[in-house]
Short mmCIF file of C-alpha atoms in Angstrom, two decimals:
data_model
loop_
_atom_site.label_atom_id
_atom_site.label_comp_id
_atom_site.label_asym_id
_atom_site.label_seq_id
_atom_site.Cartn_x
_atom_site.Cartn_y
_atom_site.Cartn_z
CA MET A 847 10.99 65.33 -50.82
CA LEU A 848 14.39 63.69 -50.74
CA ASN A 849 16.41 64.98 -53.69
CA PHE A 850 19.01 62.18 -53.71
CA LEU A 851 16.23 59.84 -54.91
CA ASN A 852 15.59 61.96 -58.01
CA PRO A 853 17.59 59.74 -60.43
CA LEU A 854 15.26 56.86 -59.46
CA ARG A 855 12.02 58.73 -60.11
CA GLY A 856 12.12 58.61 -63.93
CA LEU A 857 11.10 55.63 -66.08
CA ASP A 858 13.64 53.12 -67.32
CA ALA A 859 13.99 49.35 -67.08
CA GLY A 860 15.78 49.55 -63.75
CA THR A 861 13.32 51.84 -62.02
CA VAL A 862 10.36 49.85 -63.37
CA VAL A 863 11.78 46.72 -61.74
CA LEU A 864 12.41 48.70 -58.55
CA ARG A 865 8.82 49.98 -58.57
CA MET A 866 7.37 46.51 -59.10
CA LEU A 867 9.44 45.04 -56.28
CA LEU A 868 8.62 47.85 -53.89
CA SER A 869 4.89 47.65 -54.64
CA CYS A 870 4.93 43.87 -54.06
CA LEU A 871 6.72 44.47 -50.79
CA CYS A 872 4.37 47.20 -49.54
CA GLY A 873 1.26 45.26 -50.60
CA ALA A 874 2.60 42.13 -48.89
CA ALA A 875 3.43 44.00 -45.68
CA VAL A 876 -0.15 45.20 -45.33
CA GLY A 877 -1.66 41.95 -46.64
CA VAL A 878 0.20 39.67 -44.25
CA GLU A 879 -1.49 41.26 -41.27
CA ARG A 880 -4.93 40.83 -42.87
CA SER A 881 -4.15 37.25 -43.95
CA ALA A 882 -3.09 36.38 -40.41
CA LYS A 883 -6.54 37.39 -39.24
CA ASN A 884 -8.18 35.41 -42.06
CA ARG A 885 -10.01 38.42 -43.50
CA PRO A 886 -11.59 38.29 -46.97
CA ALA A 887 -8.79 40.22 -48.69
CA GLY A 888 -5.42 38.70 -47.84
CA PHE A 889 -1.89 38.63 -49.03
CA ARG A 890 -2.50 38.25 -52.77
CA THR A 891 -5.35 40.74 -53.00
CA HIS A 892 -3.28 43.48 -51.38
CA ILE A 893 -0.24 42.76 -53.58
CA LEU A 894 -2.42 42.82 -56.70
CA VAL A 895 -4.06 46.10 -55.75
CA CYS A 896 -0.71 47.70 -54.97
CA VAL A 897 0.95 46.42 -58.15
CA ALA A 898 -2.04 47.40 -60.31
CA ALA A 899 -2.14 50.93 -58.92
CA ASN A 900 1.61 51.15 -59.49
CA LEU A 901 1.13 50.10 -63.13
CA ALA A 902 -1.63 52.65 -63.65
CA ALA A 903 0.53 55.46 -62.28
CA MET A 904 3.55 54.35 -64.36
CA THR A 905 1.44 54.30 -67.53
CA GLY A 906 0.31 57.85 -66.80
CA LEU A 907 3.93 58.93 -66.46
CA TYR A 908 4.96 57.00 -69.57
CA LEU A 909 2.35 58.71 -71.78
CA TYR A 910 3.66 62.12 -70.82
CA LEU A 911 7.37 61.67 -70.11
CA GLU A 912 8.31 59.10 -72.78
CA LEU A 913 5.63 59.34 -75.49
CA LYS A 914 5.38 63.13 -74.96
CA MET A 915 1.60 63.05 -75.24
CA PRO A 916 -0.15 66.20 -74.06
CA SER A 917 -1.93 64.45 -71.20
CA ASP A 918 -2.36 64.95 -67.49
CA ILE A 919 -0.03 62.49 -65.74
CA SER A 920 -2.34 62.22 -62.72
CA ARG A 921 -5.59 61.43 -64.57
CA ILE A 922 -5.22 57.63 -64.67
CA SER A 923 -4.03 57.56 -61.04
CA ALA A 924 -6.97 59.67 -59.99
CA GLN A 925 -9.48 57.20 -61.41
CA VAL A 926 -7.75 54.36 -59.55
CA ILE A 927 -8.73 56.09 -56.32
CA SER A 928 -12.44 56.12 -57.13
CA GLY A 929 -12.29 52.68 -58.77
CA LEU A 930 -10.86 51.14 -55.61
CA GLY A 931 -13.73 52.73 -53.71
CA PHE A 932 -16.03 50.42 -55.73
CA ILE A 933 -13.96 47.34 -54.92
CA GLY A 934 -13.92 48.36 -51.28
CA ALA A 935 -17.70 48.70 -51.27
CA GLY A 936 -17.84 45.11 -52.54
CA THR A 937 -15.88 43.76 -49.57
CA ILE A 938 -18.38 45.23 -47.14
CA VAL A 939 -20.94 42.73 -45.92
CA VAL A 940 -24.11 43.63 -44.12
CA THR A 941 -25.00 40.86 -41.69
CA ARG A 942 -28.50 39.78 -40.77
CA ASN A 943 -28.62 41.75 -37.55
CA LEU A 944 -27.73 44.91 -39.45
CA SER A 945 -24.07 45.20 -38.54
CA VAL A 946 -21.24 45.72 -40.97
CA LYS A 947 -18.22 43.52 -41.64
CA GLY A 948 -15.23 44.12 -43.85
CA LEU A 949 -15.05 47.87 -43.49
CA THR A 950 -11.48 47.89 -42.14
CA THR A 951 -10.47 45.60 -44.99
CA ALA A 952 -12.05 47.97 -47.49
CA ALA A 953 -10.26 50.96 -45.98
CA GLY A 954 -6.93 49.09 -45.91
CA LEU A 955 -7.31 47.99 -49.52
CA TRP A 956 -8.09 51.53 -50.62
CA THR A 957 -5.06 52.97 -48.83
CA THR A 958 -2.81 50.20 -50.19
CA GLY A 959 -3.92 51.24 -53.68
CA ILE A 960 -2.83 54.82 -53.01
CA VAL A 961 0.52 53.53 -51.73
CA GLY A 962 0.82 51.77 -55.11
CA LEU A 963 0.10 55.05 -56.90
CA ALA A 964 2.85 56.80 -54.93
CA ILE A 965 5.33 54.07 -55.90
CA GLY A 966 4.30 54.23 -59.55
CA SER A 967 4.77 57.99 -59.56
CA GLY A 968 8.22 57.53 -58.08
CA TYR A 969 7.40 59.06 -54.73
CA TYR A 970 8.99 56.22 -52.78
CA GLU A 971 9.43 57.97 -49.44
CA LEU A 972 5.71 58.81 -49.26
CA ALA A 973 4.87 55.18 -50.04
CA VAL A 974 7.14 54.00 -47.24
CA ILE A 975 5.71 56.52 -44.73
CA GLY A 976 2.19 55.52 -45.79
CA THR A 977 2.87 51.78 -45.43
CA ALA A 978 4.46 52.33 -42.02
CA LEU A 979 1.45 54.31 -40.78
CA VAL A 980 -0.96 51.70 -42.17
CA LEU A 981 0.93 48.96 -40.32
CA ILE A 982 0.92 51.00 -37.11
CA ALA A 983 -2.83 51.58 -37.48
CA GLU A 984 -3.56 47.90 -38.20
CA THR A 985 -1.39 46.29 -35.54
CA PHE A 986 -0.83 48.69 -32.65
CA PHE A 987 -4.10 50.60 -32.90
CA GLY A 988 -5.91 47.36 -33.70
CA MET A 989 -4.96 46.19 -30.22
CA ILE A 990 -6.06 49.49 -28.69
CA SER A 991 -9.28 49.35 -30.65
CA ALA A 992 -10.07 45.93 -29.20
CA ARG A 993 -9.51 47.27 -25.70
CA ILE A 994 -11.59 50.43 -25.98
CA HIS A 995 -14.20 49.97 -23.34
CA ARG A 996 -17.63 49.44 -24.84
CA PRO A 997 -20.55 49.11 -22.47
CA PRO A 998 -22.05 45.69 -23.26
CA GLU A 999 -25.52 45.33 -24.76
CA TYR A 1000 -28.19 43.05 -23.35
CA THR A 1001 -31.46 42.01 -24.89
CA VAL A 1002 -34.24 41.18 -22.47
CA GLU A 1003 -37.56 39.51 -23.33
CA LEU A 1004 -40.31 40.54 -21.01
CA ALA A 1005 -43.83 39.14 -20.79
CA TYR A 1006 -46.38 41.07 -18.74
CA ASP A 1007 -50.14 41.42 -18.45
CA GLU A 1008 -50.47 44.80 -16.86
CA LYS A 1009 -49.61 47.79 -18.96
CA THR A 1010 -47.92 49.71 -16.16
CA SER A 1011 -45.34 46.94 -15.76
CA LEU A 1012 -43.39 48.05 -18.78
CA GLU A 1013 -43.10 51.58 -17.42
CA ASN A 1014 -41.83 50.23 -14.09
CA VAL A 1015 -39.30 48.00 -15.80
CA LEU A 1016 -38.02 50.88 -17.93
CA ARG A 1017 -37.77 53.04 -14.82
CA LEU A 1018 -35.73 50.29 -13.13
CA CYS A 1019 -33.37 50.24 -16.12
CA LYS A 1020 -32.95 54.00 -15.97
CA ASP A 1021 -32.29 53.85 -12.21
CA GLN A 1022 -29.54 51.32 -12.92
CA ARG A 1023 -28.08 53.79 -15.45
CA MET A 1024 -28.73 51.49 -18.37
CA SER A 1025 -29.52 53.24 -21.62
CA ILE A 1026 -32.35 51.83 -23.71
CA VAL A 1027 -31.14 51.10 -27.21
CA ASN A 1028 -34.27 49.57 -28.68
CA LEU A 1029 -37.76 48.69 -27.55
CA ARG A 1030 -40.42 46.61 -29.31
CA VAL A 1031 -43.80 45.81 -27.82
CA ARG A 1032 -46.10 43.04 -29.08
CA THR A 1033 -49.49 41.81 -28.00
CA ILE A 1034 -49.42 38.02 -27.88
CA ALA A 1035 -52.60 36.60 -26.38
CA VAL A 1036 -56.00 38.09 -25.93
CA SER A 1037 -59.01 36.43 -24.39
CA ALA A 1038 -62.17 37.97 -22.99
CA ASP A 1039 -61.55 37.19 -19.33
CA ASP A 1040 -57.74 37.33 -19.09
CA GLY A 1041 -57.26 40.57 -20.94
CA ALA A 1042 -54.24 41.18 -23.10
CA GLN A 1043 -50.78 39.83 -22.55
CA TYR A 1044 -47.83 41.70 -23.94
CA THR A 1045 -44.24 40.94 -24.68
CA ALA A 1046 -41.55 43.53 -24.94
CA THR A 1047 -38.07 43.12 -26.34
CA ILE A 1048 -35.75 45.63 -24.75
CA THR A 1049 -32.15 46.16 -25.77
CA LEU A 1050 -30.11 47.83 -23.06
CA ARG A 1051 -26.58 49.12 -22.83
CA GLY A 1052 -24.62 49.62 -19.63
CA ASN A 1053 -22.61 47.98 -16.88
CA VAL A 1054 -24.81 46.16 -14.42
CA GLU A 1055 -25.15 42.85 -12.62
CA THR A 1056 -27.64 41.28 -15.03
CA ASP A 1057 -28.80 38.38 -12.84
CA ASP A 1058 -29.66 40.81 -10.11
CA MET A 1059 -31.56 43.09 -12.45
CA LEU A 1060 -33.52 40.20 -13.96
CA ARG A 1061 -34.51 39.07 -10.46
CA GLN A 1062 -35.78 42.53 -9.66
CA MET A 1063 -37.78 42.59 -12.89
CA ARG A 1064 -39.36 39.21 -12.12
CA MET A 1065 -40.59 40.43 -8.75
CA MET A 1066 -42.41 43.38 -10.29
CA HIS A 1067 -46.17 43.51 -10.31
CA GLY A 1068 -47.72 42.26 -13.52
CA VAL A 1069 -44.53 40.77 -14.95
CA VAL A 1070 -45.13 37.19 -16.05
CA ALA A 1071 -41.70 36.16 -17.29
CA VAL A 1072 -38.30 37.62 -18.00
CA ALA A 1073 -35.54 36.12 -20.07
CA ALA A 1074 -32.17 37.45 -21.14
CA LEU A 1075 -31.16 36.61 -24.69
CA MET B 437 5.90 74.03 -42.89
CA ARG B 438 3.79 75.10 -45.88
CA ASP B 439 6.80 74.37 -48.08
CA PHE B 440 7.06 70.96 -49.63
CA THR B 441 9.89 69.36 -47.67
CA PHE B 442 10.41 65.88 -46.28
CA ALA B 443 9.75 67.17 -42.76
CA SER B 444 6.49 68.89 -43.71
CA VAL B 445 5.31 65.76 -45.55
CA CYS B 446 5.95 63.69 -42.41
CA LEU B 447 4.10 66.27 -40.34
CA ARG B 448 1.09 66.28 -42.68
CA MET B 449 0.86 62.49 -42.74
CA LEU B 450 1.14 62.34 -38.96
CA LEU B 451 -1.49 65.05 -38.54
CA ALA B 452 -3.92 63.20 -40.83
CA PHE B 453 -3.22 59.96 -38.96
CA LEU B 454 -3.85 61.52 -35.54
CA ALA B 455 -6.86 63.61 -36.55
CA GLY B 456 -8.44 60.57 -38.21
CA GLY B 457 -7.70 58.56 -35.08
CA ALA B 458 -9.27 61.22 -32.87
CA VAL B 459 -12.53 61.06 -34.83
CA GLY B 460 -12.40 57.26 -34.94
CA PHE B 461 -11.81 56.92 -31.21
CA GLY B 462 -15.17 58.45 -30.31
CA ARG B 463 -16.95 56.27 -32.85
CA ALA B 464 -15.23 53.07 -31.68
CA LYS B 465 -16.34 53.77 -28.13
CA LYS B 466 -19.95 53.82 -29.28
CA ALA B 467 -19.67 50.42 -30.98
CA GLN B 468 -20.29 51.86 -34.42
CA PRO B 469 -19.46 49.80 -37.54
CA ALA B 470 -16.39 51.86 -38.43
CA GLY B 471 -13.77 51.85 -35.69
CA LEU B 472 -10.47 53.49 -34.93
CA ARG B 473 -8.48 51.71 -37.62
CA THR B 474 -10.91 52.43 -40.45
CA TYR B 475 -10.73 56.15 -39.80
CA MET B 476 -6.94 56.10 -39.55
CA LEU B 477 -6.46 54.07 -42.74
CA ILE B 478 -8.76 56.27 -44.76
CA SER B 479 -7.06 59.42 -43.45
CA ILE B 480 -3.63 58.14 -44.48
CA GLY B 481 -4.90 57.38 -47.99
CA ALA B 482 -6.57 60.76 -48.38
CA ALA B 483 -3.52 62.72 -47.21
CA MET B 484 -1.34 60.75 -49.65
CA SER B 485 -3.72 61.57 -52.50
CA VAL B 486 -2.99 65.27 -52.04
CA LEU B 487 0.74 64.92 -51.43
CA LEU B 488 1.16 62.84 -54.57
CA PRO B 489 0.05 65.52 -57.09
CA ILE B 490 2.07 68.15 -55.22
CA TYR B 491 5.12 65.93 -55.68
CA LEU B 492 4.27 65.43 -59.37
CA PHE B 493 4.01 69.18 -59.85
CA GLU B 494 7.40 69.69 -58.22
CA MET B 495 8.88 67.05 -60.51
CA LEU B 496 7.30 68.59 -63.61
CA ASN B 497 8.86 71.92 -62.73
CA GLY B 498 12.18 70.39 -61.62
CA PRO B 499 13.78 67.19 -62.95
CA TRP B 500 11.17 66.72 -65.71
CA ALA B 501 11.12 70.38 -66.79
CA ASP B 502 12.55 69.57 -70.21
CA VAL B 503 9.50 67.43 -71.09
CA THR B 504 7.18 70.13 -69.75
CA ALA B 505 8.91 72.70 -71.93
CA GLU B 506 8.58 70.45 -74.98
CA VAL B 507 5.00 69.13 -74.57
CA GLY B 508 3.52 71.90 -72.46
CA LEU B 509 2.24 71.65 -68.90
CA LYS B 510 -1.03 69.74 -68.71
CA PHE B 511 -1.61 69.10 -65.09
CA ASP B 512 -4.40 69.50 -62.55
CA ALA B 513 -3.18 69.17 -58.98
CA SER B 514 -6.71 68.72 -57.59
CA ARG B 515 -7.64 65.79 -59.81
CA MET B 516 -6.56 62.98 -57.45
CA ALA B 517 -8.08 64.63 -54.41
CA SER B 518 -11.37 65.02 -56.27
CA GLN B 519 -11.48 61.27 -56.89
CA VAL B 520 -11.00 60.60 -53.18
CA VAL B 521 -14.33 62.31 -52.63
CA THR B 522 -16.15 59.98 -55.04
CA GLY B 523 -14.18 56.90 -53.96
CA ILE B 524 -15.17 57.26 -50.32
CA GLY B 525 -18.70 58.06 -51.42
CA PHE B 526 -18.88 54.54 -52.88
CA LEU B 527 -17.39 53.01 -49.77
CA GLY B 528 -19.96 54.85 -47.67
CA ALA B 529 -22.77 53.59 -49.88
CA GLY B 530 -21.64 50.06 -48.99
CA ILE B 531 -22.29 50.66 -45.31
CA ILE B 532 -25.76 52.11 -45.64
CA MET B 533 -28.40 49.44 -45.22
CA LYS B 534 -32.14 49.29 -45.18
CA ALA B 535 -33.81 48.39 -41.92
CA LEU B 536 -37.44 47.73 -40.97
CA HIS B 537 -40.05 50.43 -41.64
CA GLN B 538 -38.14 52.20 -44.42
CA GLN B 539 -35.46 53.17 -41.93
CA VAL B 540 -31.84 53.42 -42.97
CA ASN B 541 -28.83 52.40 -40.84
CA GLY B 542 -25.21 53.42 -41.26
CA LEU B 543 -25.85 56.84 -42.73
CA THR B 544 -24.04 58.68 -39.94
CA THR B 545 -21.04 56.38 -40.24
CA ALA B 546 -20.89 56.94 -44.00
CA THR B 547 -21.01 60.71 -43.59
CA ALA B 548 -18.49 60.62 -40.72
CA LEU B 549 -16.05 58.73 -42.96
CA PHE B 550 -16.70 61.25 -45.71
CA ALA B 551 -16.05 64.20 -43.41
CA THR B 552 -12.87 62.57 -42.09
CA VAL B 553 -11.56 62.06 -45.59
CA CYS B 554 -12.23 65.68 -46.52
CA MET B 555 -10.41 66.76 -43.35
CA SER B 556 -7.42 64.61 -44.30
CA LEU B 557 -7.31 66.17 -47.76
CA ALA B 558 -6.77 69.50 -46.00
CA ALA B 559 -4.03 67.86 -43.90
CA GLY B 560 -2.27 66.62 -47.04
CA ALA B 561 -2.41 70.11 -48.54
CA GLY B 562 -0.77 71.53 -45.41
CA PHE B 563 -3.86 73.49 -44.39
CA TYR B 564 -3.08 72.76 -40.73
CA GLU B 565 -5.40 75.23 -38.97
CA CYS B 566 -8.35 73.95 -41.00
CA VAL B 567 -7.59 70.35 -39.97
CA ILE B 568 -7.58 71.16 -36.27
CA ILE B 569 -10.81 73.16 -36.47
CA ALA B 570 -12.45 70.48 -38.64
CA ALA B 571 -11.45 67.67 -36.27
CA ALA B 572 -12.93 69.58 -33.33
CA VAL B 573 -16.17 70.31 -35.20
CA ILE B 574 -16.58 66.72 -36.44
CA ILE B 575 -15.95 65.27 -32.97
CA VAL B 576 -18.42 67.66 -31.34
CA VAL B 577 -21.09 67.00 -33.96
CA LEU B 578 -20.70 63.22 -33.69
CA ASN B 579 -20.56 62.95 -29.91
CA VAL B 580 -22.55 65.83 -28.48
CA MET B 581 -25.27 66.45 -31.02
CA ALA B 582 -26.86 62.97 -31.13
CA PRO B 583 -28.48 63.03 -27.66
CA LEU B 584 -29.50 66.66 -28.19
CA GLU B 585 -31.13 65.85 -31.50
CA ASN B 586 -33.01 62.86 -30.09
CA ALA B 587 -34.23 64.79 -27.07
CA PHE B 588 -35.40 67.60 -29.34
CA LYS B 589 -37.25 65.23 -31.66
CA ARG B 590 -39.02 63.52 -28.76
CA ARG B 591 -40.48 66.88 -27.72
CA LEU B 592 -41.86 67.73 -31.12
CA ARG B 593 -45.54 67.43 -31.95
CA ASP B 594 -44.58 65.52 -35.08
CA ILE B 595 -43.98 61.80 -34.67
CA THR B 596 -43.31 58.95 -37.08
CA ILE B 597 -44.50 55.54 -35.91
CA GLY B 598 -43.88 52.15 -37.46
CA VAL B 599 -46.67 49.69 -36.65
CA GLU B 600 -47.02 45.97 -37.32
CA PHE B 601 -50.56 44.58 -37.11
CA THR B 602 -52.53 41.41 -37.74
CA CYS B 603 -54.47 42.10 -40.93
CA ALA B 604 -55.08 44.90 -43.41
CA GLU B 605 -58.46 45.92 -41.90
CA ASP B 606 -56.72 46.81 -38.64
CA ILE B 607 -55.48 50.02 -40.23
CA ASN B 608 -58.97 51.46 -39.70
CA THR B 609 -58.90 50.55 -36.01
CA ILE B 610 -55.49 52.14 -35.66
CA THR B 611 -56.41 55.36 -37.46
CA ASP B 612 -59.63 55.58 -35.43
CA LEU B 613 -57.62 55.38 -32.24
CA MET B 614 -55.22 58.03 -33.47
CA LYS B 615 -58.10 60.37 -34.29
CA GLN B 616 -59.58 59.67 -30.89
CA GLN B 617 -56.28 60.85 -29.41
CA GLN B 618 -56.74 64.07 -31.42
CA ALA B 619 -53.71 63.29 -33.51
CA GLN B 620 -53.74 64.59 -37.03
CA ILE B 621 -52.62 61.97 -39.55
CA VAL B 622 -50.25 63.62 -42.00
CA ASP B 623 -49.32 60.55 -44.00
CA ILE B 624 -49.81 56.79 -44.00
CA ASP B 625 -47.42 54.56 -45.87
CA ILE B 626 -48.61 50.97 -45.99
CA GLU B 627 -45.61 48.71 -46.45
CA SER B 628 -47.42 45.38 -46.73
CA THR B 629 -50.96 44.12 -46.19
CA GLU B 630 -50.34 40.38 -46.09
CA GLN B 631 -48.77 38.17 -43.52
CA LYS B 632 -45.97 36.18 -45.08
CA GLY B 633 -42.69 34.65 -44.03
CA GLY B 634 -43.09 35.52 -40.36
CA LYS B 635 -43.59 39.18 -41.22
CA TYR B 636 -46.78 40.95 -40.25
CA PRO B 637 -48.53 43.63 -42.28
CA SER B 638 -46.97 46.97 -41.43
CA ALA B 639 -47.37 50.67 -42.03
CA VAL B 640 -45.58 53.89 -41.21
CA PHE B 641 -47.72 56.70 -39.82
CA ILE B 642 -46.65 60.33 -39.70
CA LEU B 643 -48.72 62.17 -37.10
CA LYS B 644 -49.07 65.65 -35.77
CA LEU B 645 -50.10 65.27 -32.14
CA SER B 646 -52.51 67.62 -30.47
CA ARG B 647 -51.17 70.47 -28.37
CA GLU B 648 -52.66 68.95 -25.21
CA LYS B 649 -51.63 65.34 -25.72
CA HIS B 650 -48.21 65.40 -27.31
CA SER B 651 -46.33 62.85 -25.23
CA HIS B 652 -44.63 60.42 -27.60
CA SER B 653 -44.59 57.57 -25.12
CA GLY B 654 -48.30 58.17 -24.44
CA ILE B 655 -49.42 57.56 -28.00
CA LEU B 656 -46.99 54.63 -28.37
CA SER B 657 -48.32 52.82 -25.32
CA THR B 658 -51.95 53.54 -26.30
CA LEU B 659 -51.31 51.97 -29.68
CA ALA B 660 -49.52 49.00 -28.16
CA GLU B 661 -52.60 48.24 -26.09
CA LEU B 662 -54.71 47.59 -29.19
CA PRO B 663 -55.21 43.83 -29.54
CA CYS B 664 -54.55 43.88 -33.28
CA VAL B 665 -51.21 45.66 -32.94
CA ARG B 666 -48.18 43.37 -33.01
CA SER B 667 -45.48 45.97 -32.55
CA VAL B 668 -45.05 49.72 -32.27
CA GLN B 669 -41.86 51.64 -32.77
CA GLU B 670 -41.07 55.32 -32.90
CA LEU B 671 -38.89 56.02 -35.89
CA ILE B 672 -36.18 58.59 -35.30
CA SER B 673 -33.94 59.02 -38.27
#
């Protein structure tokens, strides 16, 4: 804690203005990066969250320090933290193929709110450290995050009429060091003389020359058709 | 460094940031919904939520001591941190989604975020040794335990199978086949009996396989061979 800032930590017209300006600034700094990427919560949302949290914290201080009410100065601030969790949950979207979008936005919004609380409580240096770390996480580590090597996923549709084919195909995948993420088997056509025909949808993860692997699958006994999706 | 100084605050924030990043790195590599940044951001917020009440307490006993003397000290330093726990609980609930056959996705991510936040609360409080141990435990649990758990479950005699079939009467054919394989049917949960909107009737079977025939892939492929069966899937939660 930096003691030379102590005169600025109380509540008077000047420090209220200072707090409002600083919360706008911190909210904007985080929001600009999100806006630039055209995410659901942009510039204004982040400023609003930061300013609102700042107001809530200031009101908590005001009740105790100015009105001399026997209250806990951190109670209002504390509820802001769980309340923003709700808002964050609202920004999360579950897409049709069961993946999640908006989680980073939710996390950023939540942390921006806590930065606002620090400003409202007069803990300016913590707010500045927090904003700096958030910006480092969003820009620098965002780039790293995009470069983290993820083995790609492939989905292969396989039609076959001999039940051992699937086993052979799966063995081929394992030999190629692909890991099987998901497997669904369906029976598509049945007639008395032809016997059953099956289709399997296999999701694989790994680094492999796909064209080559598909060719090998096609040549297998009992495999009718192979397609990569 | 347990004292509340500017240097120790910087150290705590940095520790939370790095520990959160360490957990997030392993998750990002596995293409999970929450990546590196999410874990870092949440860790920063959680550490701040502990540092803030510590600061307030210092102020109440320092520059604002006259008000404290007049009104009396009414302050709970753990109040903000306690709300972090509920706040991230909500966020986690947003990630959990229902998948086919009463399965749930995103539960591990939600709990990993929750654990990371709790770790960062310790970082904010200056409980350094706990943070380092917690980060190690969380990383090991997330990255090493999953294949172990799956391998273990595939060797069990108990198996949960989600089946899609053509019409409601096929359930009898399926259960007959299961009995023929000497599997004991513990529970059947019929999800739907009608074909509508491109979705077939489906049910979830919980079986106890016989001691002799307890290969999971064996029963799955036997079921898949039935003409009435549209899809078979082992459900591992």
